[in-house]
Coordinates of C-alpha atoms and ligand atoms in Angstrom, one line a residue:
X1 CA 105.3 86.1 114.2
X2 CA 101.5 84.8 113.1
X3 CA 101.6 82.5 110.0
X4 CA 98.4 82.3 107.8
X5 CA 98.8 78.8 106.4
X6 CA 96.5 77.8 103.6
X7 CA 93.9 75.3 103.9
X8 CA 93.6 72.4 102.0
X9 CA 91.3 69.5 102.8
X10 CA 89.6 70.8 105.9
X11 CA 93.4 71.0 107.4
X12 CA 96.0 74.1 108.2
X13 CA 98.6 73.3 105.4
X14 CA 102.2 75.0 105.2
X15 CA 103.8 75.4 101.7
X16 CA 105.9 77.9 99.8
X17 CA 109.4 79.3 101.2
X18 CA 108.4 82.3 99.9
X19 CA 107.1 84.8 102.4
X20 CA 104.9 88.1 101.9
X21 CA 104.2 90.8 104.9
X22 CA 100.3 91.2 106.6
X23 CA 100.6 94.7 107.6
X24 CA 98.5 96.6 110.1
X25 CA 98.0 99.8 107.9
X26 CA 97.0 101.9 111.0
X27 CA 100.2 101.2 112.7
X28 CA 102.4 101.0 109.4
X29 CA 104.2 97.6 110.7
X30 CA 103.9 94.0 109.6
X31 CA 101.6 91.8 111.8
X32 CA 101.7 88.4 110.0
X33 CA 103.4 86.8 107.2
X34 CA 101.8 84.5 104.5
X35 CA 103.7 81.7 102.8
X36 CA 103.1 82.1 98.8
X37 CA 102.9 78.8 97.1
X38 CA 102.5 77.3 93.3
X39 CA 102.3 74.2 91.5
X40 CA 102.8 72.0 94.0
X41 CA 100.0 73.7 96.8
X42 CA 97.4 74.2 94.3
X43 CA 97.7 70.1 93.2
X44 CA 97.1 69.2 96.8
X45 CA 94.0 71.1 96.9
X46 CA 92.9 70.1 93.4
X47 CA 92.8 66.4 94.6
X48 CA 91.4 67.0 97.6
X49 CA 88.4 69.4 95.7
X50 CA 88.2 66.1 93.1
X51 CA 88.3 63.4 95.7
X52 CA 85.1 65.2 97.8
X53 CA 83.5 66.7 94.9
X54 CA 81.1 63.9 93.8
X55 CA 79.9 62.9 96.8
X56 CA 79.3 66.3 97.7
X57 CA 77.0 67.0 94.1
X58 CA 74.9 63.9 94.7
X59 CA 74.4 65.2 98.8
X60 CA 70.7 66.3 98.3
X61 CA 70.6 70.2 98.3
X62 CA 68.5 70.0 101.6
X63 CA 71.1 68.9 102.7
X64 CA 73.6 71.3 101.2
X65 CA 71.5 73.8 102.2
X66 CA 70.8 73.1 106.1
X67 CA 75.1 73.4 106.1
X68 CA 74.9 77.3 104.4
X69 CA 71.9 78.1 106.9
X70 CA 74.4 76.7 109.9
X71 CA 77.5 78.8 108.0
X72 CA 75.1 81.7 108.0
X73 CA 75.0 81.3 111.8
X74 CA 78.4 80.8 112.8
X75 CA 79.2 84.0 110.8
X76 CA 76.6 85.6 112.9
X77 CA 78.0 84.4 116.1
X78 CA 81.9 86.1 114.7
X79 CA 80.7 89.1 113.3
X80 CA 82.7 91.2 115.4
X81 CA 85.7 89.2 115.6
X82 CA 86.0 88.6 112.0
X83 CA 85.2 92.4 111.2
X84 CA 87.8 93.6 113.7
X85 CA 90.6 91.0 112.1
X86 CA 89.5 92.6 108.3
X87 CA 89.9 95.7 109.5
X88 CA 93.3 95.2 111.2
X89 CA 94.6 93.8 107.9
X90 CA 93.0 95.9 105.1
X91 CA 92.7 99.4 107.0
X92 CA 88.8 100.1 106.9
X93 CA 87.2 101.2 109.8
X94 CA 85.1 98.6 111.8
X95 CA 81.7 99.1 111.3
X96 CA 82.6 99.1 107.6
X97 CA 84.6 95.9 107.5
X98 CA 81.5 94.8 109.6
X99 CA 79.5 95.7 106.2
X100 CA 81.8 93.6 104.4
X101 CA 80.9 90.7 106.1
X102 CA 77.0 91.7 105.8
X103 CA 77.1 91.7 102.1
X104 CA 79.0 88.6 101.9
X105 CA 76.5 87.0 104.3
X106 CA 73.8 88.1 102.0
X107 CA 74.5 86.1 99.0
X108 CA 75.0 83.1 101.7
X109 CA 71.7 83.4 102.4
X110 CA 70.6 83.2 98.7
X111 CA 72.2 80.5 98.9
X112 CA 70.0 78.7 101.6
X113 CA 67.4 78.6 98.7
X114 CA 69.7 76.2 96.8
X115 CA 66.6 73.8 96.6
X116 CA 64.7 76.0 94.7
X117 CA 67.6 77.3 92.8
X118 CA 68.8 74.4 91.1
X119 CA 65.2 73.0 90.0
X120 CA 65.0 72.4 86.2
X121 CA 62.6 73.4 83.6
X122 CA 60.4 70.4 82.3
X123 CA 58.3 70.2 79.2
X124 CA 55.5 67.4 79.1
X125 CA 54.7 66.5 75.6
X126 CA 57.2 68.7 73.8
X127 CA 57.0 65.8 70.9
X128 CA 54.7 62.9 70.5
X129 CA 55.3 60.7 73.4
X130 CA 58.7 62.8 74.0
X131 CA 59.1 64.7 77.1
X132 CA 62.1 67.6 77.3
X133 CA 63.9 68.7 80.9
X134 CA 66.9 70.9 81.5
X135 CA 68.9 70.7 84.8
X136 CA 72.1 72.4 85.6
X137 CA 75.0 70.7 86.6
X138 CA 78.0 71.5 88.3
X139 CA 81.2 72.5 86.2
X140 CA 83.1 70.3 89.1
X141 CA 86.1 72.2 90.3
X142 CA 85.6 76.3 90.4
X143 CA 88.6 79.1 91.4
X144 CA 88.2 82.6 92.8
X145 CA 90.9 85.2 93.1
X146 CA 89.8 87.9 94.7
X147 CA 91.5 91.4 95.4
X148 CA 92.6 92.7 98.9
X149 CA 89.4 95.6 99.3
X150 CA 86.2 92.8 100.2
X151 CA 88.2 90.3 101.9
X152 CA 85.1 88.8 103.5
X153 CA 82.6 89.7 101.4
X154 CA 84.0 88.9 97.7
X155 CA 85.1 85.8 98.5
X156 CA 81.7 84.9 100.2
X157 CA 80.1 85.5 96.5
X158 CA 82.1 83.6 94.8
X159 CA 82.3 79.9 97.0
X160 CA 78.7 80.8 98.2
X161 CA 77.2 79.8 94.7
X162 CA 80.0 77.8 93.6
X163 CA 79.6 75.3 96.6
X164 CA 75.7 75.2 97.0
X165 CA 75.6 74.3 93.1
X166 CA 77.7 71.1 93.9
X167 CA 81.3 72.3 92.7
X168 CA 84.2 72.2 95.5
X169 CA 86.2 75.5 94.7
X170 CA 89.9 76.7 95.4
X171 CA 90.0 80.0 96.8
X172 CA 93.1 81.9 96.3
X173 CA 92.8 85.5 98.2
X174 CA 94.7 88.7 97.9
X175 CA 98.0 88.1 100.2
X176 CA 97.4 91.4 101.7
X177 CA 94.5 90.2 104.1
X178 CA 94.4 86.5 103.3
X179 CA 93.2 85.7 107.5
X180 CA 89.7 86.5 107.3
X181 CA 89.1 83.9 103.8
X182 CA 90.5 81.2 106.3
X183 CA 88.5 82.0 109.3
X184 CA 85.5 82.1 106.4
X185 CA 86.8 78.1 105.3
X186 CA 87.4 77.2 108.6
X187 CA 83.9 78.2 109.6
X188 CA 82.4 76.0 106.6
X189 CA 84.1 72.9 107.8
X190 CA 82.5 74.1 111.3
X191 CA 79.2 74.1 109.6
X192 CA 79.2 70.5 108.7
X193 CA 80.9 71.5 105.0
X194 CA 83.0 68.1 104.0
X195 CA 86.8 68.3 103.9
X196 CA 88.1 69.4 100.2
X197 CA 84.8 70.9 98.9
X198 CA 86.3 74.5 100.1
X199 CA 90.3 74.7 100.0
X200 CA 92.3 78.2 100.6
X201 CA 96.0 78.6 98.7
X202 CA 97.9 81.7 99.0
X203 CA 100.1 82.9 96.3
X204 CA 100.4 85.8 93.7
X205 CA 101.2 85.4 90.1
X206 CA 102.9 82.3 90.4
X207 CA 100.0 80.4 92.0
X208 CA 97.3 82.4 89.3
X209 CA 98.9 81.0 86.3
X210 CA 98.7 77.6 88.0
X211 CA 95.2 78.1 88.3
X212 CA 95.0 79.4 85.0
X213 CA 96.6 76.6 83.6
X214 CA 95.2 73.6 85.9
X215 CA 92.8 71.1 83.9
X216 CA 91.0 69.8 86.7
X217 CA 89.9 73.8 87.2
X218 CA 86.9 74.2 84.9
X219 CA 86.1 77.7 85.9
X220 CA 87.7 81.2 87.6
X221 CA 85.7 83.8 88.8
X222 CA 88.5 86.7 89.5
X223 CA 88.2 90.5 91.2
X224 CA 90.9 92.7 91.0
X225 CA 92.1 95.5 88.9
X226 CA 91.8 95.4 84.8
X227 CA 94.6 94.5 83.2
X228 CA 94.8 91.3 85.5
X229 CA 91.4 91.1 85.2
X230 CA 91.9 90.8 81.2
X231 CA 95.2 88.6 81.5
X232 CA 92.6 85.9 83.4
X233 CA 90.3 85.9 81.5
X234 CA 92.0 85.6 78.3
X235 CA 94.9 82.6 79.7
X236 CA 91.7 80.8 81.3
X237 CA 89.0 81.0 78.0
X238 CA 91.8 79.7 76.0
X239 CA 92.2 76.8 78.0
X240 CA 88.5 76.1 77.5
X241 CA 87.6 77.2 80.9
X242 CA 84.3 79.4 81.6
X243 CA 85.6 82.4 82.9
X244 CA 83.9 86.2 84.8
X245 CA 86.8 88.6 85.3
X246 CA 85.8 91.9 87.1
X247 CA 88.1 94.7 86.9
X248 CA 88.8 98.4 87.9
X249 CA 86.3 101.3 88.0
X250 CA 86.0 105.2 88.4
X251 CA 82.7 105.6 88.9
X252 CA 80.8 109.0 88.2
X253 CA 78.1 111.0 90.3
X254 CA 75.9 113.2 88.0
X255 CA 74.4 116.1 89.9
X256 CA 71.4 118.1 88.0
X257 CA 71.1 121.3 89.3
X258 CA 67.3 120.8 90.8
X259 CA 69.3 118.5 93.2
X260 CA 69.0 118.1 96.9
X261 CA 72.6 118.9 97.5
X262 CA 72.9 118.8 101.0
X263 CA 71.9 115.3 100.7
X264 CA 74.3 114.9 97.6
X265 CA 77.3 116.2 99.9
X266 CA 76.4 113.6 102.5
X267 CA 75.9 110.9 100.0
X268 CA 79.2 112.1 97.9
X269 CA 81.7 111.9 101.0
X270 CA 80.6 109.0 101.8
X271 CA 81.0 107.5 98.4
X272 CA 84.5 108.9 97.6
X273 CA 86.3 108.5 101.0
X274 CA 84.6 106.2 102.8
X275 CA 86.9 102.8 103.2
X276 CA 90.0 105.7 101.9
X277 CA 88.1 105.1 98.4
X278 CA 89.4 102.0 98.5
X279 CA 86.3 100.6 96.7
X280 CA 85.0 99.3 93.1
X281 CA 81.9 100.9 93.4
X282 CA 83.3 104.0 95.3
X283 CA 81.9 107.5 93.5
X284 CA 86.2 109.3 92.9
X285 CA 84.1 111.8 90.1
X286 CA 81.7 114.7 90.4
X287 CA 79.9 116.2 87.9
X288 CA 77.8 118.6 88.5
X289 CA 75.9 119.9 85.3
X290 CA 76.1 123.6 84.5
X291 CA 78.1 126.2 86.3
X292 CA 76.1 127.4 89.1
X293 CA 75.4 123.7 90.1
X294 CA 79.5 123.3 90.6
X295 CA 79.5 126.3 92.3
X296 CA 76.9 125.2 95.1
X297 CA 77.7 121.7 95.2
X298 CA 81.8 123.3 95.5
X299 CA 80.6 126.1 98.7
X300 CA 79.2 122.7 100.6
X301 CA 81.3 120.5 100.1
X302 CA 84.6 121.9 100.6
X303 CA 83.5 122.7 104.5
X304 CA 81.8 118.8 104.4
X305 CA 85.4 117.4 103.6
X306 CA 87.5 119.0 105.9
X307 CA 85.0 118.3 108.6
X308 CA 85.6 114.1 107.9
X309 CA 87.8 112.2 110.5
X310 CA 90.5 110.0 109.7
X311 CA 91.8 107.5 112.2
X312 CA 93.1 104.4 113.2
X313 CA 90.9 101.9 111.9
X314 CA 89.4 101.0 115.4
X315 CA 88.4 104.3 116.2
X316 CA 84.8 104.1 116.5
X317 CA 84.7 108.3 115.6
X318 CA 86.4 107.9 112.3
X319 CA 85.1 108.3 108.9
X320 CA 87.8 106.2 107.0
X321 CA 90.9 104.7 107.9
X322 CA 94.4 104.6 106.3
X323 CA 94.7 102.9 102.7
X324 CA 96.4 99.4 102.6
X325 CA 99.9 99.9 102.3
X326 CA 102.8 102.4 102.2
X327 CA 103.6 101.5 98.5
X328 CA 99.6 102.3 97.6
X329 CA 100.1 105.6 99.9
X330 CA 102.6 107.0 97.4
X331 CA 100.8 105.7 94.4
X332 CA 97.8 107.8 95.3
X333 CA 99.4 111.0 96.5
X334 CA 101.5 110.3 92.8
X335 CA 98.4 110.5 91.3
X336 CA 97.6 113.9 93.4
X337 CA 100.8 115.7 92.5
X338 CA 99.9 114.0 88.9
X339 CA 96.2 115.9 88.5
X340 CA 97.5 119.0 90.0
X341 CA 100.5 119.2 87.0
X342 CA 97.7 118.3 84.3
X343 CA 96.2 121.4 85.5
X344 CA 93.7 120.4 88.0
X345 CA 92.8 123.0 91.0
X346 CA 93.9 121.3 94.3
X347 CA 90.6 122.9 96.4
X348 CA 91.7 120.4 99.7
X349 CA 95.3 118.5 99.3
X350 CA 95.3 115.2 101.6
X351 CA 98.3 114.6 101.2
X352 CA 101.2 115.0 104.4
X353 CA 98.6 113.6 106.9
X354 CA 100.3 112.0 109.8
X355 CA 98.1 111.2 112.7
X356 CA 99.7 111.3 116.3
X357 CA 101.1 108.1 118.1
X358 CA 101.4 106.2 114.7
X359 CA 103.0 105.6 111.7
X360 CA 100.4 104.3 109.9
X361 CA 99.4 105.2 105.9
X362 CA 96.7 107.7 106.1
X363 CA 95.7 109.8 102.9
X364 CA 93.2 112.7 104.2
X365 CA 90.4 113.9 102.1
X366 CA 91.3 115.5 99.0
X367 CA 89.2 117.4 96.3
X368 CA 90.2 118.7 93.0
X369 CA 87.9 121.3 90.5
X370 CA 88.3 121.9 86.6
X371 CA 89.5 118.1 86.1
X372 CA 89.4 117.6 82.3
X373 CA 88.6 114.1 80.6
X374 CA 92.0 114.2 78.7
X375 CA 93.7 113.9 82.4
X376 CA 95.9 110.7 82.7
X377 CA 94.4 111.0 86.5
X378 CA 90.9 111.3 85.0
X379 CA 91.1 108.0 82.7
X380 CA 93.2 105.9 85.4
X381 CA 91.5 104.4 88.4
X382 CA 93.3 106.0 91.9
X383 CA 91.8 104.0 94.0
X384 CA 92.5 106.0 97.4
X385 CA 90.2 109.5 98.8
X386 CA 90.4 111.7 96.3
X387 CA 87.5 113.0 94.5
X388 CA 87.9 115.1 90.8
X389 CA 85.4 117.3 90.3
X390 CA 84.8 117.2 86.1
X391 CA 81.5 120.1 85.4
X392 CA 79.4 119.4 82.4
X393 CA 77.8 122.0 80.3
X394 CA 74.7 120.1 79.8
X395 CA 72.7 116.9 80.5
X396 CA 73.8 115.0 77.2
X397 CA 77.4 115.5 78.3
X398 CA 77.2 114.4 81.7
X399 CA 75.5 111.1 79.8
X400 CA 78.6 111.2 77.5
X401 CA 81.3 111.3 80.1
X402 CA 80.7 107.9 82.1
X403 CA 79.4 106.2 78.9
X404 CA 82.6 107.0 77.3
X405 CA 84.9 106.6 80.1
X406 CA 86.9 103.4 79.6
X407 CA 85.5 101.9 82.7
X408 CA 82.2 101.0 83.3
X409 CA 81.4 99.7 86.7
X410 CA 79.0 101.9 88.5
X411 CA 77.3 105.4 88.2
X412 CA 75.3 107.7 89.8
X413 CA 72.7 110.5 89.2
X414 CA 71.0 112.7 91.9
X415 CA 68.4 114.9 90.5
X416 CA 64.6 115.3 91.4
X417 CA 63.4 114.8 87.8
X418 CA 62.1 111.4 87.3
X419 CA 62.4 111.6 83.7
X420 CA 65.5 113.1 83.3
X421 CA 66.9 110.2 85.8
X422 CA 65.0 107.2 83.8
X423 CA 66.3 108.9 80.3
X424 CA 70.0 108.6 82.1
X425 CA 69.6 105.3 82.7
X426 CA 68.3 104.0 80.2
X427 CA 71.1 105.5 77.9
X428 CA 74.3 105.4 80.0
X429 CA 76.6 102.6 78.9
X430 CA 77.7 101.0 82.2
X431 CA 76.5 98.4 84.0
X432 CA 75.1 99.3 87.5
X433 CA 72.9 102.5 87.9
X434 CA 71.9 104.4 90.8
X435 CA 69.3 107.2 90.9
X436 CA 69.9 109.3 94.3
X437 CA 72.0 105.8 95.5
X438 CA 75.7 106.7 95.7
X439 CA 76.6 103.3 95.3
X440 CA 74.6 101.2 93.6
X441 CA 75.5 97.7 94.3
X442 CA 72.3 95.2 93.5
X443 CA 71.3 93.1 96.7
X444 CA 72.2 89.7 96.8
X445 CA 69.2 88.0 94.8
X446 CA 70.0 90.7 91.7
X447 CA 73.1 89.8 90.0
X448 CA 76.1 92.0 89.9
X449 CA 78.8 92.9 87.6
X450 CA 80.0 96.0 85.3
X451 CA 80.6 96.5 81.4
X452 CA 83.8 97.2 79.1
X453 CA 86.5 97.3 81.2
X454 CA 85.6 96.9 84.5
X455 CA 83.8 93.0 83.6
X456 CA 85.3 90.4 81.0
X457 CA 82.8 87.6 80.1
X458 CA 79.4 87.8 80.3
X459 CA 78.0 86.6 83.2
X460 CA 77.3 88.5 86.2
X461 CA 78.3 87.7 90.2
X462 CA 75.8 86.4 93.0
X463 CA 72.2 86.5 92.2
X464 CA 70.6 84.2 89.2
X465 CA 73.7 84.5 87.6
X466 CA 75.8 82.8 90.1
X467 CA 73.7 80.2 89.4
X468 CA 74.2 79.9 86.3
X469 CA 78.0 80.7 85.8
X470 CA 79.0 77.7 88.1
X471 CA 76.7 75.1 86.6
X472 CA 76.3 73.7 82.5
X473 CA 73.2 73.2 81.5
X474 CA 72.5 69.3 80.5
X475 CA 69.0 69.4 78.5
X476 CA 67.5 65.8 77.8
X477 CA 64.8 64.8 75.3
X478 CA 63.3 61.0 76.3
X479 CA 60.5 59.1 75.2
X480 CA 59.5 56.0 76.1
X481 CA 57.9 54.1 72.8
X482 CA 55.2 51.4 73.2
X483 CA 53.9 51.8 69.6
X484 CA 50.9 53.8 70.6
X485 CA 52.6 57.4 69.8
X486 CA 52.7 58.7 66.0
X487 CA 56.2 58.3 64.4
X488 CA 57.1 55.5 67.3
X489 CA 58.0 53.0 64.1
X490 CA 59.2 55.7 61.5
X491 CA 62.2 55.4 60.5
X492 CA 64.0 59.0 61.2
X493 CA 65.5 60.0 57.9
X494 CA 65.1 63.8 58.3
X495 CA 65.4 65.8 61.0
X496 CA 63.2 65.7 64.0
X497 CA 60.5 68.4 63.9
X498 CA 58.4 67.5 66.7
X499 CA 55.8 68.1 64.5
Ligands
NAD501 P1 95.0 93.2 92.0 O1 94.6 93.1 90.6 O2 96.3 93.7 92.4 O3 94.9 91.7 92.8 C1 93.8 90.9 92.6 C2 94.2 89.5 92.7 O4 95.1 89.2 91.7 C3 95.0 89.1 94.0 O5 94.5 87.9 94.5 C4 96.4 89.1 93.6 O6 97.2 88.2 94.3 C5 96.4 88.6 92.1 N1 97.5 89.2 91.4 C6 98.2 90.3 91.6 N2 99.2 90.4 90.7 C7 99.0 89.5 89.8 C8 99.6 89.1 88.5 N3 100.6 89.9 88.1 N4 99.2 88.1 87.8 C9 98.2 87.3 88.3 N5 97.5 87.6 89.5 C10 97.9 88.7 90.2 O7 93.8 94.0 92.8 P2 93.8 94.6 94.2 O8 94.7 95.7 94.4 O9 93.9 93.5 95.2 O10 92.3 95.1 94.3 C11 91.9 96.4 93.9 C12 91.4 96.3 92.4 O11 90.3 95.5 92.4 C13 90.9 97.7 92.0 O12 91.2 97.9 90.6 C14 89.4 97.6 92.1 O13 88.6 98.4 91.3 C15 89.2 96.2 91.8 N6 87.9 95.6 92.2 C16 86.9 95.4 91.3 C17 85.7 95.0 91.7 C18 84.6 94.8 90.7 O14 83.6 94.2 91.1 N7 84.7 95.2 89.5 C19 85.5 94.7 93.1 C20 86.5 94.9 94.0 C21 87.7 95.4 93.6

């Protein structure tokens, strides 16, 4: 059987007797194994990340630079082999894990313009005779964890920024599709990357808390679900670390009755099933406001839903594949049988779909009406194809509903009045907004991240803001006295004023 090793110091390491299952989802049978390691894994990569780190920071970022624009390439050149091996771990159909890689690639390509990037700010004469600059500065050592649904593409925002500042980082990736993060760190060394700037561990909770608790670490970016998410961030910030935790979502579509809603049906499947709704920034709620907007939006999309194909996940017809495991294909359809007792109408039941020729864990399409915000299944994240249609009286409520929601990640609102969609969002209290864009994720130059519980910290991914979370800010004030500037031979009693 296929063993994912980690990588530590530009080499394939084994360690850990412990061993967790790669499973092809569309077939429902292990493919792989992955060795889970601790303590003792994670100190190997830290001295390798602390041995290569300073050379690496003082390599000109040129030079840094011409290694991501090579990296960009090589990517390039695997697209479809390292798509096809994503979507034989995780489940999602090709194309889509072929997206995965895109968007990771994007934030690489941000990352070509490290040059420019890291250039300080510089104040001539901010005193007499005194001149002020600001550069950032590497923290030195960063960690990601990231979760098993952007295999490529999660991890590529995190070393991506962390690495063209000048830190080395420690990637530890969701054990459910650990192969493509390799491939990724195998490709950097490729690209001309020096051993121990980018290391890969495998691990779960054991390995986490020895990030969490490693000195050399000074910062963790982490993706996953929320109460993780909040366990991460709080061990890490205790320790003194700098720390961006990004957690779960259930993201809402607003749907104003002057909507185009045969584009809203084809934006809203999509959004909910696509990748089996396996996604942060996946749309899983409906809300059309006032009744005869529910009632269209319901007569199209109920045809719309049954029409979408599930499939293998290299079946180039089908809409979305199966979800990631067996143990996830029972949570979800618990969460089905779950809405449907709090009194939810079941309009198209998903569940019992079992496609010929394999055993694999496929959750069709499902659609539930009359969803109330008390619902456990409402407040919870599912994280699988179902879609809960909640209908809104009026505009201020379908405002209320996300803003309230304990999550925060993403929403939506399709409408054809420009006022009533820039009143939405400016008032809507979570962090990405799209108007007529079902999923509004910002490109890789805009910085990404949601509010209350789906982000802890508060510093956005990719963009500026990746930037800025891996680097400290040094800021110097020099002068260089010969006795011609005022105050050169006062003594400094007081304060300095600059004045
Ligand atoms: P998860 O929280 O189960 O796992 C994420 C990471 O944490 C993995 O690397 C895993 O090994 C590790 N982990 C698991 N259990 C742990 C424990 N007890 N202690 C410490 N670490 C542990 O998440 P997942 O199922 O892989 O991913 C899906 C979740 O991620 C969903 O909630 C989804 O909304 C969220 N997500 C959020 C964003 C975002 O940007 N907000 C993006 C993608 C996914």
């Amino acid at each position: 059987m296929r063993s994912v090793k980690h990588y530590i110091n530009g080499k394939a390491v084994d360690a850990g007797s412990r061993k967790h299952p790669i499973y092809n989802p569309s077939e429902g049978r292990q493919q792989a194994e992955v060795a889970l390691a601790g303590r003792d894994a994670l100190d190997q990569a830290v001295d390798a990340a602390k041995a290569a780190q300073p050379a690496w920071a003082a390599m000109n970022p040129q030079k840094r630079a011409r290694i991501f624009y090579k990296f960009k390439a090589l990517v390039e050149e695997h697209h479809q082999e390292l798509a096809e091996l994503l979507s034989s771990e995780h489940g999602k159909v090709v194309d889509d894990a072929k997206g995965d890689v895109q968007r990771g690639l994007d934030v690489i390509e941000f990352c070509c313009g490290i040059p420019h990037l890291m250039k300080g700010e510089f104040t001539l004469g901010a005193g007499p005779g005194i001149d002020v600059f600001s550069m950032r500065q590497p923290l030195g050592i960063g960690a990601g964890i990231t979760p098993f649904n952007f295999p490529a593409m999660i991890p590529m925002w995190m070393f991506g920024p962390a690495i063209a500042t000048g830190n080395a980082f420690i990637l530890k990736p969701s054990e459910k599709d650990p192969s493509v993060p390799v491939r990724l760190a195998e490709l950097m060394t490729e690209a001309g990357l020096p051993d121990g700037i980018l290391n890969v561990v495998h691990g779960d909770k054991e390995m986490v808390d020895a990030i969490i608790e490693h000195e050399d670490i000074k910062g963790i970016s982490f993706v996953g679900s929320s109460a993780i998410a909040e366990y991460i961030y709080s061990g890490g910030t205790a320790r003194g670390k700098r720390v961006q935790a990004f957690g779960g979502a259930k993201n809402h579509g607003i749907v104003l009755p002057d909507a185009d809603l045969d584009q809203v049906v084809n934006d809203l499947t999509g959004a909910a099933f696509g990748s089996a709704g396996e996604r942060c920034m996946a749309l899983p709620v409906v809300v059309p406001v006032g009744e005869d907007t529910a009632e269209r939006l319901r007569e199209k999309l109920i045809p719309a839903i049954k029409n979408l194909r599930v499939g293998v996940s290299n079946d180039p017809d089908a809409h979305y594949g199966p979800v990631v495991t067996e143990q996830h294909k029972q949570t979800v359809e618990n969460w089905i049988a779950k809405c449907a007792e709090e009194g939810g109408e079941l309009v198209v039941d998903g569940r019992g779909l079992e496609l010929q020729g394999t055993d694999g864990w496929f959750v069709g399409p499902t659609l539930f009406d009359h969803v109330k915000p008390h619902f456990e299944s409402y407040k919870e994240e599912i994280f699988g194809p179902v879609l809960q249609m909640v209908r809104a009286d009026n505009f201020e409520e379908a405002v209320r509903l996300p803003s309230d929601h304990q999550y925060g990640n993403g929403v939506a609102i399709f409408t054809r009045n420009g006022h009533a969609a820039r009143e939405f969002a400016a008032r809507v209290n979570v962090g990405m907004v799209g108007v007529n864009v079902p999923i509004p994720v910002p490109v890789s130059y805009h910085t990404f991240g949601g509010w209350k519980r789906s982000g802890f910290g508060d510093i956005d991914q990719h963009g500026p803001d990746g930037i800025r979370f891996w680097t400290k800010a040094k800021k110097v004030t020099q002068r260089w006295p010969d006795g011609s500037a005022q105050g050169d031979h006062e003594n400094a009693f007081v304060i300095p004023t600059m004045g």
